[in-house]
Tab-separated table of C-alpha atoms in Angstrom:
chain	number	residue	atom	x	y	z
A	113	UNK	CA	-15.083	11.308	-20.536
A	114	UNK	CA	-12.695	14.233	-20.157
A	115	UNK	CA	-10.521	16.080	-22.686
A	116	UNK	CA	-7.433	14.631	-20.938
A	117	UNK	CA	-8.374	11.040	-21.751
A	118	UNK	CA	-5.852	9.171	-23.860
A	119	UNK	CA	-6.473	8.353	-27.495
A	120	UNK	CA	-6.855	4.673	-26.591
A	121	UNK	CA	-9.602	5.451	-24.085
A	122	UNK	CA	-11.338	7.863	-26.431
A	123	UNK	CA	-11.306	5.282	-29.239
A	124	UNK	CA	-11.837	2.059	-27.350
A	125	UNK	CA	-12.871	2.974	-23.818
A	126	UNK	CA	-9.813	1.232	-22.303
A	127	UNK	CA	-6.052	1.370	-22.162
A	128	UNK	CA	-5.881	-2.396	-22.593
A	129	UNK	CA	-4.395	-3.380	-25.944
A	130	UNK	CA	-5.077	-6.485	-27.967
A	131	UNK	CA	-2.098	-8.808	-28.208
A	132	UNK	CA	-0.566	-8.888	-31.710
A	133	UNK	CA	-1.027	-12.069	-33.696
A	134	UNK	CA	2.006	-14.285	-34.315
A	135	UNK	CA	2.638	-15.181	-37.970
A	136	UNK	CA	4.082	-18.625	-38.731
A	137	UNK	CA	5.528	-19.665	-42.106
A	138	UNK	CA	6.592	-22.875	-43.809
A	139	UNK	CA	7.717	-22.117	-47.340
A	140	UNK	CA	4.749	-20.508	-49.122
A	141	UNK	CA	2.309	-21.500	-46.357
A	142	UNK	CA	1.608	-18.832	-43.746
A	143	UNK	CA	-0.958	-18.242	-41.014
A	144	UNK	CA	-1.603	-16.173	-37.898
A	145	UNK	CA	-1.824	-17.917	-34.522
A	146	UNK	CA	-4.384	-16.295	-32.266
A	147	UNK	CA	-4.777	-17.712	-28.770
A	148	UNK	CA	-5.256	-21.255	-30.023
A	149	UNK	CA	-7.027	-20.422	-33.277
A	150	UNK	CA	-5.597	-20.015	-36.800
A	151	UNK	CA	-6.384	-17.039	-39.011
A	152	UNK	CA	-5.534	-15.929	-42.569
A	153	UNK	CA	-4.187	-19.230	-43.883
A	154	UNK	CA	-2.422	-18.343	-47.108
A	155	UNK	CA	-0.414	-19.957	-49.856
A	156	UNK	CA	1.824	-17.086	-50.898
A	157	UNK	CA	-0.506	-14.123	-51.351
A	158	UNK	CA	-3.643	-16.242	-51.746
A	159	UNK	CA	-5.938	-16.479	-48.752
A	160	UNK	CA	-7.098	-20.102	-48.754
A	161	UNK	CA	-8.962	-20.143	-45.437
A	162	UNK	CA	-10.055	-17.223	-43.281
A	163	UNK	CA	-9.740	-19.308	-40.102
A	164	UNK	CA	-9.852	-22.559	-38.176
A	165	UNK	CA	-10.819	-22.722	-34.496
A	166	UNK	CA	-11.893	-25.276	-31.920
A	167	UNK	CA	-14.536	-23.707	-29.712
A	168	UNK	CA	-17.184	-24.328	-27.076
A	169	UNK	CA	-20.476	-22.429	-27.323
A	170	UNK	CA	-22.938	-22.475	-24.441
A	171	UNK	CA	-26.707	-22.824	-24.493
A	172	UNK	CA	-27.132	-19.107	-25.447
A	173	UNK	CA	-24.499	-19.309	-28.210
A	174	UNK	CA	-22.002	-17.550	-25.992
A	175	UNK	CA	-18.433	-18.572	-26.850
A	176	UNK	CA	-15.957	-19.579	-24.178
A	177	UNK	CA	-12.505	-18.097	-24.097
A	178	UNK	CA	-9.931	-20.914	-23.979
A	179	UNK	CA	-7.144	-20.585	-21.448
A	180	UNK	CA	-3.983	-21.981	-22.952
A	181	UNK	CA	-1.338	-23.929	-21.024
A	182	UNK	CA	1.784	-25.860	-22.046
A	183	UNK	CA	2.077	-23.846	-25.256
A	184	UNK	CA	4.983	-24.972	-27.432
A	185	UNK	CA	5.788	-23.525	-30.880
A	186	UNK	CA	8.508	-24.963	-33.135
A	187	UNK	CA	9.160	-23.055	-36.334
A	188	UNK	CA	11.639	-24.009	-39.064
A	189	UNK	CA	11.956	-22.688	-42.664
A	190	UNK	CA	10.042	-25.638	-44.141
A	191	UNK	CA	7.679	-26.581	-41.297
A	192	UNK	CA	6.136	-25.474	-38.019
A	193	UNK	CA	4.377	-27.235	-35.126
A	194	UNK	CA	2.179	-25.954	-32.285
A	195	UNK	CA	0.970	-27.822	-29.218
A	196	UNK	CA	-1.078	-26.579	-26.309
A	197	UNK	CA	-3.673	-27.532	-23.719
A	198	UNK	CA	-6.878	-25.488	-23.811
A	199	UNK	CA	-9.462	-25.123	-21.027
A	200	UNK	CA	-12.964	-23.824	-21.708
A	201	UNK	CA	-15.255	-22.932	-18.813
A	202	UNK	CA	-18.848	-22.413	-19.991
A	203	UNK	CA	-21.884	-21.328	-17.962
A	204	UNK	CA	-22.878	-24.975	-17.590
A	205	UNK	CA	-19.696	-26.999	-17.610
A	206	UNK	CA	-15.989	-27.282	-18.304
A	207	UNK	CA	-13.967	-28.955	-21.056
A	208	UNK	CA	-10.263	-29.402	-21.729
A	209	UNK	CA	-8.619	-30.272	-25.021
A	210	UNK	CA	-5.132	-31.013	-26.301
A	211	UNK	CA	-4.357	-29.396	-29.660
A	212	UNK	CA	-1.691	-30.370	-32.157
A	213	UNK	CA	-1.093	-28.151	-35.232
A	214	UNK	CA	1.443	-28.718	-37.975
A	215	UNK	CA	2.219	-27.087	-41.288
A	216	UNK	CA	4.723	-27.786	-44.058
A	217	UNK	CA	6.124	-26.102	-47.122
A	218	UNK	CA	4.009	-28.204	-49.524
A	219	UNK	CA	0.912	-26.380	-48.192
A	220	UNK	CA	-0.267	-29.216	-45.932
A	221	UNK	CA	-1.827	-28.129	-42.620
A	222	UNK	CA	-3.246	-30.288	-39.784
A	223	UNK	CA	-5.159	-29.211	-36.674
A	224	UNK	CA	-6.169	-32.048	-34.331
A	225	UNK	CA	-8.050	-31.589	-31.044
A	226	UNK	CA	-8.510	-34.332	-28.413
A	227	UNK	CA	-11.196	-33.157	-25.973
A	228	UNK	CA	-12.583	-34.316	-22.665
A	229	UNK	CA	-15.418	-32.720	-20.653
A	230	UNK	CA	-14.341	-32.382	-16.999
A	231	UNK	CA	-18.007	-32.025	-16.091
A	232	UNK	CA	-21.243	-32.609	-17.917
A	233	UNK	CA	-21.355	-29.777	-20.443
A	234	UNK	CA	-24.502	-28.206	-21.940
A	235	UNK	CA	-23.596	-26.754	-25.322
A	236	UNK	CA	-25.056	-25.589	-28.598
A	237	UNK	CA	-21.816	-26.393	-30.443
A	238	UNK	CA	-18.483	-27.817	-29.396
A	239	UNK	CA	-15.819	-28.528	-31.963
A	240	UNK	CA	-14.199	-27.155	-35.079
A	241	UNK	CA	-15.294	-24.221	-37.194
A	242	UNK	CA	-13.681	-23.560	-40.562
A	243	UNK	CA	-14.012	-20.240	-42.421
A	244	UNK	CA	-13.619	-19.742	-46.172
A	245	UNK	CA	-13.122	-16.146	-47.339
A	246	UNK	CA	-15.767	-14.510	-49.545
A	247	UNK	CA	-13.705	-12.054	-51.601
A	248	UNK	CA	-12.509	-14.519	-54.268
A	249	UNK	CA	-15.012	-17.309	-53.690
A	250	UNK	CA	-18.546	-15.859	-53.899
A	251	UNK	CA	-20.251	-17.604	-56.791
A	252	UNK	CA	-17.142	-19.701	-57.623
A	253	UNK	CA	-16.941	-23.514	-58.042
A	254	UNK	CA	-16.444	-25.867	-55.100
A	255	UNK	CA	-16.360	-29.622	-54.888
A	256	UNK	CA	-18.215	-31.012	-51.856
A	257	UNK	CA	-17.325	-34.452	-50.486
A	258	UNK	CA	-20.237	-35.670	-48.379
A	259	UNK	CA	-20.395	-38.146	-45.504
A	260	UNK	CA	-21.778	-40.785	-47.864
A	261	UNK	CA	-18.485	-40.707	-49.852
A	262	UNK	CA	-19.933	-38.995	-52.914
A	263	UNK	CA	-18.311	-35.810	-54.247
A	264	UNK	CA	-20.589	-33.344	-55.984
A	265	UNK	CA	-19.674	-30.139	-57.878
A	266	UNK	CA	-21.383	-26.953	-56.694
A	267	UNK	CA	-20.851	-23.232	-56.232
A	268	UNK	CA	-20.199	-21.049	-53.233
A	269	UNK	CA	-23.338	-18.906	-52.839
A	270	UNK	CA	-23.264	-15.619	-54.693
A	271	UNK	CA	-26.487	-14.077	-53.368
A	272	UNK	CA	-26.576	-14.723	-49.596
A	273	UNK	CA	-28.181	-18.109	-48.896
A	274	UNK	CA	-30.752	-18.102	-46.068
A	275	UNK	CA	-30.297	-21.869	-45.624
A	276	UNK	CA	-27.274	-24.123	-45.281
A	277	UNK	CA	-25.842	-24.433	-48.800
A	278	UNK	CA	-24.035	-27.700	-47.982
A	279	UNK	CA	-24.883	-30.359	-45.391
A	280	UNK	CA	-23.244	-33.625	-44.303
A	281	UNK	CA	-19.855	-32.251	-45.369
A	282	UNK	CA	-16.643	-34.236	-45.138
A	283	UNK	CA	-14.393	-32.073	-47.364
A	284	UNK	CA	-14.472	-28.917	-49.484
A	285	UNK	CA	-12.182	-28.329	-52.455
A	286	UNK	CA	-11.749	-25.118	-54.401
A	287	UNK	CA	-9.320	-23.799	-56.999
A	288	UNK	CA	-6.959	-21.225	-55.547
A	289	UNK	CA	-5.060	-20.648	-58.807
A	290	UNK	CA	-5.277	-22.208	-62.287
A	291	UNK	CA	-4.718	-25.941	-61.825
A	292	UNK	CA	-4.122	-25.658	-58.067
A	293	UNK	CA	-6.777	-26.991	-55.690
A	294	UNK	CA	-7.018	-26.699	-51.929
A	295	UNK	CA	-8.940	-29.431	-50.102
A	296	UNK	CA	-10.086	-28.946	-46.516
A	297	UNK	CA	-11.112	-32.210	-44.837
A	298	UNK	CA	-13.009	-32.343	-41.537
A	299	UNK	CA	-13.147	-35.475	-39.323
A	300	UNK	CA	-14.795	-36.462	-36.085
A	301	UNK	CA	-18.468	-35.637	-36.694
A	302	UNK	CA	-20.859	-34.371	-39.371
A	303	UNK	CA	-20.273	-30.828	-40.586
A	304	UNK	CA	-22.398	-28.359	-42.521
A	305	UNK	CA	-21.894	-24.896	-43.976
A	306	UNK	CA	-23.787	-21.627	-43.450
A	307	UNK	CA	-23.408	-18.401	-45.371
A	308	UNK	CA	-22.035	-16.258	-42.559
A	309	UNK	CA	-22.567	-13.080	-44.567
A	310	UNK	CA	-26.103	-13.290	-43.115
A	311	UNK	CA	-24.604	-11.914	-39.874
A	312	UNK	CA	-22.205	-9.540	-41.693
A	313	UNK	CA	-19.179	-11.859	-41.301
A	314	UNK	CA	-16.822	-11.984	-44.274
A	315	UNK	CA	-16.794	-15.777	-44.558
A	316	UNK	CA	-18.568	-19.018	-45.318
A	317	UNK	CA	-18.618	-21.038	-42.122
A	318	UNK	CA	-18.408	-24.833	-41.988
A	319	UNK	CA	-19.092	-26.039	-38.456
A	320	UNK	CA	-19.485	-29.236	-36.504
A	321	UNK	CA	-22.857	-30.825	-35.756
A	322	UNK	CA	-25.761	-29.938	-38.053
A	323	UNK	CA	-28.385	-27.548	-36.690
A	324	UNK	CA	-31.121	-29.969	-37.641
A	325	UNK	CA	-30.015	-32.017	-34.644
A	326	UNK	CA	-31.407	-30.914	-31.256
A	327	UNK	CA	-29.588	-28.174	-29.354
A	328	UNK	CA	-28.496	-27.512	-26.749
A	329	UNK	CA	-27.081	-30.991	-26.202
A	330	UNK	CA	-25.103	-32.514	-23.332
A	331	UNK	CA	-21.507	-33.792	-23.468
A	332	UNK	CA	-21.101	-36.334	-20.626
A	333	UNK	CA	-18.264	-35.912	-18.169
A	334	UNK	CA	-15.176	-37.951	-19.076
A	335	UNK	CA	-16.420	-38.976	-22.557
A	336	UNK	CA	-13.446	-38.171	-24.762
A	337	UNK	CA	-13.678	-37.327	-28.473
A	338	UNK	CA	-11.287	-36.311	-31.246
A	339	UNK	CA	-11.842	-33.985	-34.199
A	340	UNK	CA	-9.470	-32.871	-36.934
A	341	UNK	CA	-9.192	-30.397	-39.793
A	342	UNK	CA	-6.613	-30.955	-42.536
A	343	UNK	CA	-5.685	-28.847	-45.554
A	344	UNK	CA	-4.048	-30.338	-48.639
A	345	UNK	CA	-2.922	-28.459	-51.749
A	346	UNK	CA	-2.653	-30.329	-55.087
A	347	UNK	CA	-0.895	-29.011	-58.170
A	348	UNK	CA	2.325	-27.114	-58.726
A	349	UNK	CA	2.455	-23.728	-57.037
A	350	UNK	CA	3.245	-21.045	-59.561
A	351	UNK	CA	6.029	-18.632	-58.826
A	352	UNK	CA	3.657	-15.742	-58.104
A	353	UNK	CA	2.039	-17.472	-55.161
A	354	UNK	CA	5.205	-17.306	-53.059
A	355	UNK	CA	5.962	-13.608	-53.456
A	356	UNK	CA	5.838	-11.001	-50.748
A	357	UNK	CA	2.636	-11.732	-48.764
A	358	UNK	CA	2.396	-8.058	-47.759
A	359	UNK	CA	2.815	-6.085	-51.003
A	360	UNK	CA	2.425	-2.293	-50.922
A	361	UNK	CA	-1.072	-0.930	-51.436
A	362	UNK	CA	-1.607	2.058	-53.734
A	363	UNK	CA	-4.664	4.260	-53.154
A	364	UNK	CA	-5.897	6.609	-55.896
A	365	UNK	CA	-8.536	9.234	-55.255
A	366	UNK	CA	-11.118	9.322	-58.011
A	367	UNK	CA	-13.919	11.658	-58.959
A	368	UNK	CA	-17.444	11.896	-57.521
A	369	UNK	CA	-19.084	8.488	-57.227
A	370	UNK	CA	-22.608	9.527	-56.232
A	371	UNK	CA	-24.611	11.089	-53.466
A	372	UNK	CA	-23.980	10.137	-49.840
A	373	UNK	CA	-27.138	8.496	-48.380
A	374	UNK	CA	-29.051	10.314	-45.674
A	375	UNK	CA	-27.607	9.418	-42.304
A	376	UNK	CA	-29.587	8.916	-39.087
A	377	UNK	CA	-28.850	7.824	-35.539
A	378	UNK	CA	-30.615	5.343	-33.295
A	379	UNK	CA	-31.929	6.547	-29.937
A	380	UNK	CA	-32.645	3.766	-27.451
A	381	UNK	CA	-35.542	4.493	-25.077
A	382	UNK	CA	-33.197	4.022	-22.117
A	383	UNK	CA	-30.832	6.653	-23.487
A	384	UNK	CA	-33.410	9.279	-24.430
A	385	UNK	CA	-33.337	11.076	-21.060
A	386	UNK	CA	-29.551	11.331	-21.103
A	387	UNK	CA	-29.662	12.422	-24.764
A	388	UNK	CA	-31.872	15.321	-23.726
A	389	UNK	CA	-29.408	16.342	-21.038
A	390	UNK	CA	-26.472	16.277	-23.461
A	391	UNK	CA	-28.196	17.151	-26.692
A	392	UNK	CA	-25.208	19.187	-27.858
A	393	UNK	CA	-23.271	15.969	-28.414
A	394	UNK	CA	-25.864	14.401	-30.693
A	395	UNK	CA	-26.353	17.764	-32.397
A	396	UNK	CA	-22.685	17.622	-33.467
A	397	UNK	CA	-23.481	14.455	-35.384
A	398	UNK	CA	-26.032	16.437	-37.403
A	399	UNK	CA	-28.270	13.403	-37.989
A	400	UNK	CA	-30.928	13.822	-40.632
A	401	UNK	CA	-33.276	11.612	-38.689
A	402	UNK	CA	-33.445	9.696	-35.423
A	403	UNK	CA	-34.725	6.126	-35.157
A	404	UNK	CA	-36.668	6.069	-31.903
A	405	UNK	CA	-37.832	2.724	-30.529
A	406	UNK	CA	-41.136	2.148	-28.744
A	407	UNK	CA	-41.176	-1.388	-27.375
A	408	UNK	CA	-44.636	-2.466	-26.266
A	409	UNK	CA	-43.141	-5.621	-24.779
A	410	UNK	CA	-41.530	-3.337	-22.182
A	411	UNK	CA	-44.584	-1.142	-21.644
A	412	UNK	CA	-43.236	1.852	-23.568
A	413	UNK	CA	-45.663	4.599	-24.396
A	414	UNK	CA	-46.386	8.232	-23.532
A	415	UNK	CA	-43.227	8.926	-21.456
A	416	UNK	CA	-40.855	7.606	-24.121
A	417	UNK	CA	-42.689	9.435	-26.903
A	418	UNK	CA	-42.627	12.672	-24.896
A	419	UNK	CA	-38.839	12.485	-24.595
A	420	UNK	CA	-38.481	11.764	-28.302
A	421	UNK	CA	-40.676	14.759	-29.130
A	422	UNK	CA	-38.584	17.023	-26.892
A	423	UNK	CA	-35.361	15.631	-28.411
A	424	UNK	CA	-36.422	16.226	-32.007
A	425	UNK	CA	-37.268	19.819	-31.137
A	426	UNK	CA	-33.772	20.331	-29.722
A	427	UNK	CA	-31.918	18.498	-32.501
A	428	UNK	CA	-34.042	19.462	-35.468
A	429	UNK	CA	-33.900	15.965	-36.922
A	430	UNK	CA	-36.996	14.112	-38.096
A	431	UNK	CA	-38.144	10.975	-36.297
A	432	UNK	CA	-38.623	7.418	-37.514
A	433	UNK	CA	-40.673	5.428	-35.024
A	434	UNK	CA	-39.602	1.812	-34.659
A	435	UNK	CA	-42.479	0.059	-32.878
A	436	UNK	CA	-42.122	-3.458	-31.453
A	437	UNK	CA	-45.621	-4.803	-30.786
A	438	UNK	CA	-46.497	-7.681	-28.458
A	439	UNK	CA	-47.475	-9.669	-31.519
A	440	UNK	CA	-51.148	-10.137	-30.718
A	441	UNK	CA	-53.579	-10.976	-33.494
A	442	UNK	CA	-55.003	-7.455	-33.155
A	443	UNK	CA	-52.082	-5.282	-34.365
A	444	UNK	CA	-54.301	-2.201	-34.848
A	445	UNK	CA	-55.464	-2.458	-31.244
A	446	UNK	CA	-51.836	-2.317	-30.156
A	447	UNK	CA	-50.811	0.506	-32.509
A	448	UNK	CA	-53.778	2.851	-32.016
A	449	UNK	CA	-52.786	4.026	-28.490
A	450	UNK	CA	-49.277	4.763	-29.769
A	451	UNK	CA	-50.657	6.729	-32.707
A	452	UNK	CA	-53.043	8.663	-30.408
A	453	UNK	CA	-50.156	9.584	-28.106
A	454	UNK	CA	-48.032	10.683	-31.097
A	455	UNK	CA	-50.792	13.053	-32.217
A	456	UNK	CA	-51.394	14.470	-28.738
A	457	UNK	CA	-47.679	15.271	-28.362
A	458	UNK	CA	-47.428	16.879	-31.776
A	459	UNK	CA	-44.810	14.410	-32.878
A	460	UNK	CA	-44.927	14.074	-36.666
A	461	UNK	CA	-42.868	11.000	-37.594
A	462	UNK	CA	-41.212	10.974	-40.986
A	463	UNK	CA	-41.774	7.197	-41.107
A	464	UNK	CA	-43.015	4.281	-39.002
A	465	UNK	CA	-41.705	0.712	-38.843
A	466	UNK	CA	-43.710	-1.982	-37.110
A	467	UNK	CA	-42.329	-5.349	-35.980
A	468	UNK	CA	-44.254	-8.005	-34.014
A	469	UNK	CA	-42.474	-9.522	-31.033
A	470	UNK	CA	-42.312	-12.922	-32.757
A	471	UNK	CA	-39.960	-11.487	-35.361
A	472	UNK	CA	-37.445	-10.604	-32.652
A	473	UNK	CA	-36.605	-14.297	-32.305
A	474	UNK	CA	-35.005	-16.395	-35.001
A	475	UNK	CA	-36.968	-19.007	-36.914
A	476	UNK	CA	-34.829	-21.610	-38.637
A	477	UNK	CA	-35.497	-22.169	-42.354
A	478	UNK	CA	-38.253	-24.690	-42.774
A	479	UNK	CA	-39.468	-24.368	-39.166
A	480	UNK	CA	-43.073	-23.535	-38.315
A	481	UNK	CA	-43.684	-19.861	-37.574
A	482	UNK	CA	-45.391	-19.004	-34.272
A	483	UNK	CA	-48.984	-17.710	-34.231
A	484	UNK	CA	-48.789	-14.045	-35.215
A	485	UNK	CA	-50.366	-11.479	-37.534
A	486	UNK	CA	-49.389	-11.865	-41.174
A	487	UNK	CA	-47.149	-9.299	-42.876
A	488	UNK	CA	-50.147	-7.806	-44.697
A	489	UNK	CA	-52.238	-7.639	-41.496
A	490	UNK	CA	-49.417	-5.934	-39.665
A	491	UNK	CA	-48.696	-3.413	-42.422
A	492	UNK	CA	-52.374	-2.669	-43.048
A	493	UNK	CA	-52.861	-1.949	-39.321
A	494	UNK	CA	-49.827	0.386	-39.369
A	495	UNK	CA	-51.159	2.342	-42.371
A	496	UNK	CA	-54.557	2.604	-40.685
A	497	UNK	CA	-53.024	3.834	-37.407
A	498	UNK	CA	-50.590	6.239	-39.125
A	499	UNK	CA	-52.375	7.377	-42.294
A	500	UNK	CA	-50.168	9.086	-44.846
A	501	UNK	CA	-46.922	8.261	-43.013
A	502	UNK	CA	-44.162	6.469	-44.892
A	503	UNK	CA	-44.151	2.813	-43.869
A	504	UNK	CA	-41.012	0.763	-43.458
A	505	UNK	CA	-40.811	-2.929	-42.764
A	506	UNK	CA	-38.497	-5.882	-42.738
A	507	UNK	CA	-36.678	-6.850	-39.580
A	508	UNK	CA	-35.508	-4.933	-36.540
A	509	UNK	CA	-32.834	-7.619	-36.200
A	510	UNK	CA	-30.141	-8.740	-38.588
A	511	UNK	CA	-30.228	-9.372	-42.321
A	512	UNK	CA	-30.411	-13.059	-41.446
A	513	UNK	CA	-34.007	-12.749	-40.333
A	514	UNK	CA	-34.980	-10.591	-43.353
A	515	UNK	CA	-33.426	-13.197	-45.637
A	516	UNK	CA	-35.290	-16.028	-43.927
A	517	UNK	CA	-38.712	-14.389	-43.639
A	518	UNK	CA	-38.776	-12.053	-46.692
A	519	UNK	CA	-41.753	-9.671	-46.269
A	520	UNK	CA	-43.723	-8.571	-49.344
A	521	UNK	CA	-41.941	-5.543	-50.817
A	522	UNK	CA	-45.061	-4.294	-52.589
A	523	UNK	CA	-46.700	-3.605	-49.201
A	524	UNK	CA	-43.897	-1.251	-48.065
A	525	UNK	CA	-42.403	2.115	-48.875
A	526	UNK	CA	-38.932	0.881	-47.855
A	527	UNK	CA	-37.272	-2.184	-46.342
A	528	UNK	CA	-34.960	-2.206	-43.363
A	529	UNK	CA	-32.629	-4.424	-41.357
A	530	UNK	CA	-29.760	-3.846	-38.925
A	531	UNK	CA	-26.152	-4.918	-38.741
A	532	UNK	CA	-23.844	-5.640	-35.815
A	533	UNK	CA	-20.132	-6.243	-36.353
A	534	UNK	CA	-19.704	-8.267	-33.164
A	535	UNK	CA	-22.301	-11.065	-33.560
A	536	UNK	CA	-19.586	-13.694	-33.877
A	537	UNK	CA	-16.429	-11.802	-32.971
A	538	UNK	CA	-15.589	-8.468	-31.425
A	539	UNK	CA	-11.838	-7.976	-31.821
A	540	UNK	CA	-10.680	-5.024	-33.875
A	541	UNK	CA	-9.700	-7.055	-36.941
A	542	UNK	CA	-12.968	-9.012	-37.132
A	543	UNK	CA	-15.040	-5.894	-36.632
A	544	UNK	CA	-13.301	-4.214	-39.565
A	545	UNK	CA	-13.712	-7.325	-41.702
A	546	UNK	CA	-17.493	-6.908	-41.568
A	547	UNK	CA	-17.255	-3.799	-43.764
A	548	UNK	CA	-16.396	-6.167	-46.621
A	549	UNK	CA	-19.900	-7.695	-46.412
A	550	UNK	CA	-22.089	-4.595	-46.619
A	551	UNK	CA	-22.217	-4.590	-50.447
A	552	UNK	CA	-23.212	-8.276	-50.337
A	553	UNK	CA	-26.004	-7.535	-47.914
A	554	UNK	CA	-27.425	-4.740	-50.063
A	555	UNK	CA	-27.074	-6.693	-53.316
A	556	UNK	CA	-28.761	-9.748	-51.783
A	557	UNK	CA	-31.587	-7.725	-50.197
A	558	UNK	CA	-32.355	-6.144	-53.569
A	559	UNK	CA	-32.374	-9.599	-55.176
A	560	UNK	CA	-35.470	-10.693	-53.184
A	561	UNK	CA	-37.028	-7.403	-52.058
A	562	UNK	CA	-36.845	-5.777	-55.504
A	563	UNK	CA	-34.419	-3.392	-57.131
A	564	UNK	CA	-36.741	-0.387	-56.877
A	565	UNK	CA	-37.641	-0.652	-53.185
A	566	UNK	CA	-35.463	1.719	-51.081
A	567	UNK	CA	-33.334	0.160	-48.337
A	568	UNK	CA	-32.422	1.599	-44.938
A	569	UNK	CA	-29.729	-0.228	-43.001
A	570	UNK	CA	-29.686	0.350	-39.248
A	571	UNK	CA	-29.556	1.411	-36.572
A	572	UNK	CA	-26.250	-0.462	-36.385
A	573	UNK	CA	-24.055	-0.564	-33.299
A	574	UNK	CA	-21.018	-2.336	-31.900
A	575	UNK	CA	-23.044	-4.434	-29.505
A	576	UNK	CA	-26.130	-6.517	-30.027
A	577	UNK	CA	-29.445	-4.693	-29.644
A	578	UNK	CA	-31.262	-8.003	-29.511
A	579	UNK	CA	-30.308	-11.672	-29.206
A	580	UNK	CA	-32.623	-13.519	-31.610
A	581	UNK	CA	-30.828	-16.784	-30.895
A	582	UNK	CA	-30.798	-16.995	-27.097
A	583	UNK	CA	-32.587	-15.864	-23.978
A	584	UNK	CA	-31.171	-12.342	-23.869
A	585	UNK	CA	-28.116	-10.177	-24.303
A	586	UNK	CA	-25.533	-10.081	-21.513
A	587	UNK	CA	-24.608	-6.911	-19.580
A	588	UNK	CA	-21.618	-4.877	-20.676
A	589	UNK	CA	-18.495	-5.399	-18.618
A	590	UNK	CA	-17.480	-2.436	-16.434
A	591	UNK	CA	-15.183	0.227	-17.899
A	592	UNK	CA	-12.228	0.181	-18.439
A	593	UNK	CA	-11.771	-3.568	-19.019
A	594	UNK	CA	-11.833	-5.389	-22.287
A	595	UNK	CA	-13.707	-8.617	-21.762
A	596	UNK	CA	-11.946	-11.868	-22.254
A	597	UNK	CA	-12.772	-13.098	-25.739
A	598	UNK	CA	-16.318	-13.164	-25.482
A	599	UNK	CA	-19.767	-14.342	-25.339
A	600	UNK	CA	-20.390	-13.063	-28.834
A	601	UNK	CA	-24.105	-12.960	-29.603
A	602	UNK	CA	-24.811	-12.518	-25.917
A	603	UNK	CA	-22.965	-9.241	-25.815
A	604	UNK	CA	-25.085	-6.373	-24.546
A	605	UNK	CA	-22.934	-3.358	-25.311
A	606	UNK	CA	-24.544	0.046	-25.354
A	607	UNK	CA	-22.887	2.328	-27.845
A	608	UNK	CA	-22.973	5.301	-25.515
A	609	UNK	CA	-22.843	8.003	-28.163
A	610	UNK	CA	-24.284	10.519	-25.772
A	611	UNK	CA	-21.557	9.957	-23.221
A	612	UNK	CA	-18.794	10.521	-25.750
A	613	UNK	CA	-17.583	6.968	-25.221
A	614	UNK	CA	-17.291	3.972	-27.527
A	615	UNK	CA	-16.714	1.076	-25.138
A	616	UNK	CA	-15.364	-2.144	-26.507
A	617	UNK	CA	-16.612	-4.786	-24.135
A	618	UNK	CA	-17.055	-8.446	-24.929
A	619	UNK	CA	-14.102	-8.647	-27.286
A	620	UNK	CA	-13.405	-11.837	-29.081
A	621	UNK	CA	-11.320	-13.244	-31.850
A	622	UNK	CA	-12.500	-16.824	-32.308
A	623	UNK	CA	-16.220	-16.572	-31.884
A	624	UNK	CA	-17.360	-17.962	-35.193
C-alpha cells in the first residue's frame, strides 16, 4: 500500500464499486431491487420487511450469486412488475429459476419463483428467505399462522433467542401502525424463523426448510418446484405513512456519556511475524492489549509465544492469550506446556482464555454435545496452569455459540465472544447494519451471564476467523477484485491491519 493509492483502494482494497440499488414505488409501497433480491420494503416511512430473497446455499452454507438474464422492469405510479431468469452455480450443482415480482399501491407485494435444478444439487438450503427488521419489532406482538392452519399470538424475541422462536410457519402478521397489520405469507414448503441477531444481523430471518430436517439434502435434476412470498396490508393507511420516505436527519451532540472501554487488537499467529516487521503500524493504533491466539490444533507453541513476547515489548501493550486446546479429557495436560513456555519467555499475560476444539464447531440447540471436558474442568485446569491470572471464558466464535452453550459465569472473571459483520452478507450496507445489533448482543449476554460479569467483545474482523457451520473458511480472493456476491460464512478474509489494507473480498448482498 503506497501513499498514492486512491481513497477507494485505501478504504476497500479495490477500485471496483458496488452497483447502486434501484428503488421501485407503487403509491406508498417502496422497495430496493438488488440483483434479484428485494430490500427495505416500506409502507411510507415504515420498514415492514428488511428483505426477501430466493437463494441457493451449498453444503458449507456458502451462498451462490445468481446471474440474472431476461430482466424486465415495468414501473407505473400505482404498480410495478419485475421478471427475470436467475442461474445459481453451486460447488455441487446448478439451478435455474424464473422470478415474477409485483407490487401495487394498496401495499400488496408478490414474489414467486419457479425453480428447476439443471443437475443434481447438494444444498443446505434452497428457496426463500424473509427478513423482518428488529428496530421496531423486538419484543412486539406477532401473529403466527402455522402449517396446521392454527394462528397463535406471540411476541418477536426481545432477548436474543438461541433456538427457533417459531416453527412450521405459513404466515406472520404484525402491526405496522395503529390498526394496520402487515401479513407475510410463505408457500411451497415449511418455513421456520431464527433470531438472526445471534450472528449480528439486524433481522429476524424466516427461511425455507426447517433445520430439524437432514442437511445437506439433494435436489434431483429436472424436478421442478415453486415457492412464493406474498405481503398483504390490512387497514386504512394513515396520512403519515405516505410522507417523504427520506426525511432529513438532525444530529445533536450531547454531553459526556461515560468512559470509552479499553480497546485491544487481535494478532493472528500467522500475522505475528509480519507485525514484528511493521510494528510501527500497530503502534499507531495504541492498543491497550493484544489478543494473541495459540491454537494447539495447529501445533502452536514456543515459536508463536516468542513472537508475541517480542511484539508486546515493542508495542507496550499487555497480552491476552487465547488458547484453543485439542479438547482432550486432560485439559491441564494440554495447558501446562503452554504455561511453562510463557514463564520461560517472560511473557506475563494480563488474562488467559481457554476454549476446547469442540467449541469451535456449532452444536444445534437440543443436540448432544461431543465428548469433551466440562466448563468447570476446563476453567479449573486453566487456573491451575496460570495461577493468579485473570480468566476469561465463553466462546472464541460468535455470540450464537455463547447463547447456545452458556458457560457458568461464576467460574469466570469475564465472558467473551466475537462478532463478524459478514457472516451472512458482506456488502457495505449489510456490514453497516450489523452495528444496530451490538446493544442487543450485550443486553442479551448480560441476561444469562449476569449483570455484574464483565464482557469483552472480540477480536472482531471483517472476515470469518472460524467457520463453526462448515468444513472451513474459504481463501480470500486476490486483490484488487471484489468477489461476486459471496460464499458468506465460508469467507476467509484476513483483516490485514499490519499491511495498511482493509480488503473487502467475498462481498455479498443477499446471503441471508
